[in-house]
Amino acid sequence: LTYHYNNTTAEQCTVQKEGDYCQGFILFEIPFKYQDNTNLSIYFGTTHLGIGLNGLQQLDEAKQIVQWVTDNIINVSTNPYIILMTGDYNSIPSDDSIENVMLSLFDDLWTAEDICQKIIDPSNINGYTLDALNPSKRIDYIFILKSSNFPDQIKLNCKIQVVSTLSSDHRPVTLNFDLS
């Protein structure tokens, strides 16, 4: 298990709201051998992007995540991998931070029905996550990236769901998956 953490200092932030800090993200690598002795890695990451400045802060922080993943995993790793990146992005799907940055590298598992089965609550067919009591927008995500050398014979089977609960101010996005 390998732990990666990316956090910039306040001086490195190009966009910052008064009293806020640059957000980082945490990423765990779980390396393992698949049944045929193929070396694989699954990375689990999460973040909580800042809020404010008309989306500029989220855009800057999303760019930092994509750049870090590109520099430290995509351009370095020789083994096949899957990256699952989760979190509160404080951005709706059409915001630049999601549409033009995160989706430039990752797939959004909520909308990628060819990758993952969606379990839909009839009272929340759009997968809205905020606020928990009366959800009206989707700002929490699970993104996926499979390496280009990921073996075709290994299939990702997954189910994604937004759970109706009041345990937080957001409704959680859950993912159940296995490799076969």
Short mmCIF file of C-alpha atoms in Angstrom, two decimals:
data_model
loop_
_atom_site.label_atom_id
_atom_site.label_comp_id
_atom_site.label_asym_id
_atom_site.label_seq_id
_atom_site.Cartn_x
_atom_site.Cartn_y
_atom_site.Cartn_z
CA LEU A 1 0.00 0.00 0.00
CA THR A 2 1.49 3.31 -1.07
CA TYR A 3 0.25 6.69 0.06
CA HIS A 4 0.54 9.83 -2.05
CA TYR A 5 -0.48 13.29 -0.97
CA ASN A 6 -0.46 16.43 -3.03
CA ASN A 7 -0.90 19.77 -1.38
CA THR A 8 0.44 23.07 -2.52
CA THR A 9 1.43 25.89 -0.23
CA ALA A 10 -0.62 29.06 -0.22
CA GLU A 11 2.12 30.73 -2.27
CA GLN A 12 1.72 28.09 -5.01
CA CYS A 13 -2.03 28.58 -5.33
CA THR A 14 -2.86 30.63 -8.37
CA VAL A 15 -6.44 31.18 -7.22
CA GLN A 16 -7.40 31.48 -3.60
CA LYS A 17 -10.32 32.85 -1.65
CA GLU A 18 -9.65 34.88 1.50
CA GLY A 19 -9.48 32.51 4.48
CA ASP A 20 -9.40 29.39 2.31
CA TYR A 21 -6.48 27.09 1.64
CA CYS A 22 -5.40 25.26 -1.45
CA GLN A 23 -6.95 21.84 -1.45
CA GLY A 24 -4.94 18.69 -1.84
CA PHE A 25 -5.86 15.13 -2.44
CA ILE A 26 -4.98 11.80 -0.97
CA LEU A 27 -4.27 8.75 -3.09
CA PHE A 28 -3.63 5.15 -2.04
CA GLU A 29 -2.08 2.56 -4.33
CA ILE A 30 -2.93 -1.10 -3.83
CA PRO A 31 -0.58 -3.21 -5.95
CA PHE A 32 -1.45 -6.87 -6.47
CA LYS A 33 -1.06 -9.82 -8.81
CA TYR A 34 -4.12 -10.89 -10.74
CA GLN A 35 -4.98 -14.59 -11.26
CA ASP A 36 -2.67 -14.87 -14.28
CA ASN A 37 0.20 -13.20 -12.32
CA THR A 38 -0.29 -9.87 -14.09
CA ASN A 39 0.94 -7.04 -11.85
CA LEU A 40 -1.87 -4.51 -11.40
CA SER A 41 -2.48 -1.44 -9.28
CA ILE A 42 -5.70 0.09 -8.10
CA TYR A 43 -5.45 3.69 -6.93
CA PHE A 44 -8.12 5.15 -4.67
CA GLY A 45 -8.11 8.92 -4.35
CA THR A 46 -10.30 11.55 -2.80
CA THR A 47 -10.41 15.32 -2.61
CA HIS A 48 -12.57 18.22 -1.47
CA LEU A 49 -12.17 21.17 -3.80
CA GLY A 50 -12.54 24.72 -2.57
CA ILE A 51 -15.54 26.85 -3.27
CA GLY A 52 -15.88 30.36 -4.55
CA LEU A 53 -14.43 32.85 -7.00
CA ASN A 54 -17.07 31.89 -9.58
CA GLY A 55 -15.55 28.46 -10.14
CA LEU A 56 -11.96 29.62 -10.66
CA GLN A 57 -10.71 27.95 -7.49
CA GLN A 58 -12.27 24.59 -8.39
CA LEU A 59 -10.87 24.91 -11.92
CA ASP A 60 -7.35 25.56 -10.65
CA GLU A 61 -7.48 22.69 -8.16
CA ALA A 62 -8.91 20.24 -10.72
CA LYS A 63 -6.06 21.16 -13.09
CA GLN A 64 -3.55 20.42 -10.31
CA ILE A 65 -5.07 16.97 -9.75
CA VAL A 66 -5.02 16.10 -13.46
CA GLN A 67 -1.44 17.35 -13.78
CA TRP A 68 -0.26 15.40 -10.73
CA VAL A 69 -1.92 12.16 -11.89
CA THR A 70 -0.42 12.63 -15.36
CA ASP A 71 3.09 13.36 -14.08
CA ASN A 72 3.21 10.77 -11.29
CA ILE A 73 1.15 7.84 -12.55
CA ILE A 74 0.36 7.99 -16.27
CA ASN A 75 3.84 9.07 -17.39
CA VAL A 76 5.64 6.77 -14.91
CA SER A 77 3.73 3.54 -14.38
CA THR A 78 4.49 0.54 -16.57
CA ASN A 79 2.01 -1.79 -14.87
CA PRO A 80 -1.69 -1.72 -15.76
CA TYR A 81 -3.81 0.28 -13.33
CA ILE A 82 -7.21 1.68 -12.50
CA ILE A 83 -7.59 5.04 -10.76
CA LEU A 84 -10.79 5.77 -8.85
CA MET A 85 -10.92 9.45 -7.88
CA THR A 86 -13.73 10.52 -5.56
CA GLY A 87 -14.80 13.61 -3.73
CA ASP A 88 -16.74 16.80 -3.30
CA TYR A 89 -15.73 18.87 -6.32
CA ASN A 90 -18.09 21.77 -5.51
CA SER A 91 -18.88 21.89 -9.23
CA ILE A 92 -21.83 20.77 -11.32
CA PRO A 93 -21.17 18.56 -14.38
CA SER A 94 -21.22 21.49 -16.84
CA ASP A 95 -18.66 23.57 -14.90
CA ASP A 96 -15.21 23.89 -16.50
CA SER A 97 -13.53 22.04 -13.63
CA ILE A 98 -15.55 18.92 -14.46
CA GLU A 99 -16.45 19.18 -18.15
CA ASN A 100 -13.11 20.47 -19.47
CA VAL A 101 -10.59 19.29 -16.86
CA MET A 102 -11.61 16.14 -14.98
CA LEU A 103 -13.35 14.63 -18.01
CA SER A 104 -10.27 15.32 -20.14
CA LEU A 105 -8.62 12.44 -18.29
CA PHE A 106 -11.27 10.50 -16.37
CA ASP A 107 -14.73 9.05 -17.02
CA ASP A 108 -17.58 10.03 -14.69
CA LEU A 109 -18.94 6.70 -13.45
CA TRP A 110 -22.43 8.15 -12.93
CA THR A 111 -22.78 8.90 -16.64
CA ALA A 112 -20.57 6.13 -18.03
CA GLU A 113 -23.25 3.48 -18.36
CA ASP A 114 -21.00 1.40 -20.64
CA ILE A 115 -18.56 1.07 -17.71
CA CYS A 116 -20.76 0.88 -14.64
CA GLN A 117 -24.35 -0.03 -13.79
CA LYS A 118 -26.28 2.83 -12.22
CA ILE A 119 -28.63 2.01 -9.33
CA ILE A 120 -31.21 4.80 -9.44
CA ASP A 121 -33.43 6.03 -6.63
CA PRO A 122 -36.73 6.92 -8.37
CA SER A 123 -36.93 10.10 -6.27
CA ASN A 124 -33.44 11.19 -7.41
CA ILE A 125 -32.96 10.03 -11.01
CA ASN A 126 -30.25 12.65 -11.71
CA GLY A 127 -27.97 11.49 -8.92
CA TYR A 128 -28.07 14.82 -7.12
CA THR A 129 -25.94 14.92 -3.98
CA LEU A 130 -26.51 18.38 -2.49
CA ASP A 131 -28.19 19.06 -0.24
CA ALA A 132 -29.08 15.79 1.45
CA LEU A 133 -32.61 16.80 2.43
CA ASN A 134 -33.68 18.27 -0.92
CA PRO A 135 -30.97 17.47 -3.45
CA SER A 136 -30.93 19.80 -6.45
CA LYS A 137 -27.42 19.48 -7.89
CA ARG A 138 -24.67 16.94 -8.36
CA ILE A 139 -21.29 18.05 -6.99
CA ASP A 140 -19.92 14.74 -5.67
CA TYR A 141 -18.32 12.30 -8.08
CA ILE A 142 -16.51 9.04 -8.63
CA PHE A 143 -14.21 9.24 -11.63
CA ILE A 144 -12.33 6.35 -13.22
CA LEU A 145 -9.29 6.01 -15.42
CA LYS A 146 -8.06 2.68 -16.78
CA SER A 147 -4.55 2.57 -18.20
CA SER A 148 -4.22 1.97 -21.92
CA ASN A 149 -2.38 -1.30 -21.20
CA PHE A 150 -5.07 -2.64 -18.87
CA PRO A 151 -5.68 -6.27 -19.94
CA ASP A 152 -8.85 -6.75 -22.00
CA GLN A 153 -9.50 -10.11 -20.36
CA ILE A 154 -9.92 -8.44 -16.95
CA LYS A 155 -13.39 -6.98 -16.63
CA LEU A 156 -14.48 -4.31 -14.18
CA ASN A 157 -17.94 -5.07 -12.81
CA CYS A 158 -19.42 -2.18 -10.86
CA LYS A 159 -22.55 -0.59 -9.49
CA ILE A 160 -22.78 3.09 -8.57
CA GLN A 161 -25.49 4.63 -6.43
CA VAL A 162 -26.39 7.88 -4.66
CA VAL A 163 -27.70 6.87 -1.26
CA SER A 164 -30.63 8.70 0.31
CA THR A 165 -29.47 9.54 3.83
CA LEU A 166 -29.29 12.55 6.11
CA SER A 167 -26.02 11.53 7.77
CA SER A 168 -24.28 14.50 6.11
CA ASP A 169 -25.17 17.66 4.23
CA HIS A 170 -24.41 15.69 1.03
CA ARG A 171 -25.80 12.39 -0.19
CA PRO A 172 -22.97 9.88 -0.59
CA VAL A 173 -22.03 8.32 -3.91
CA THR A 174 -21.19 4.65 -3.38
CA LEU A 175 -19.42 2.17 -5.63
CA ASN A 176 -19.35 -1.61 -5.43
CA PHE A 177 -16.93 -3.27 -7.82
CA ASP A 178 -14.88 -6.35 -8.56
CA LEU A 179 -12.48 -7.50 -11.23
CA SER A 180 -13.20 -10.75 -13.07
#
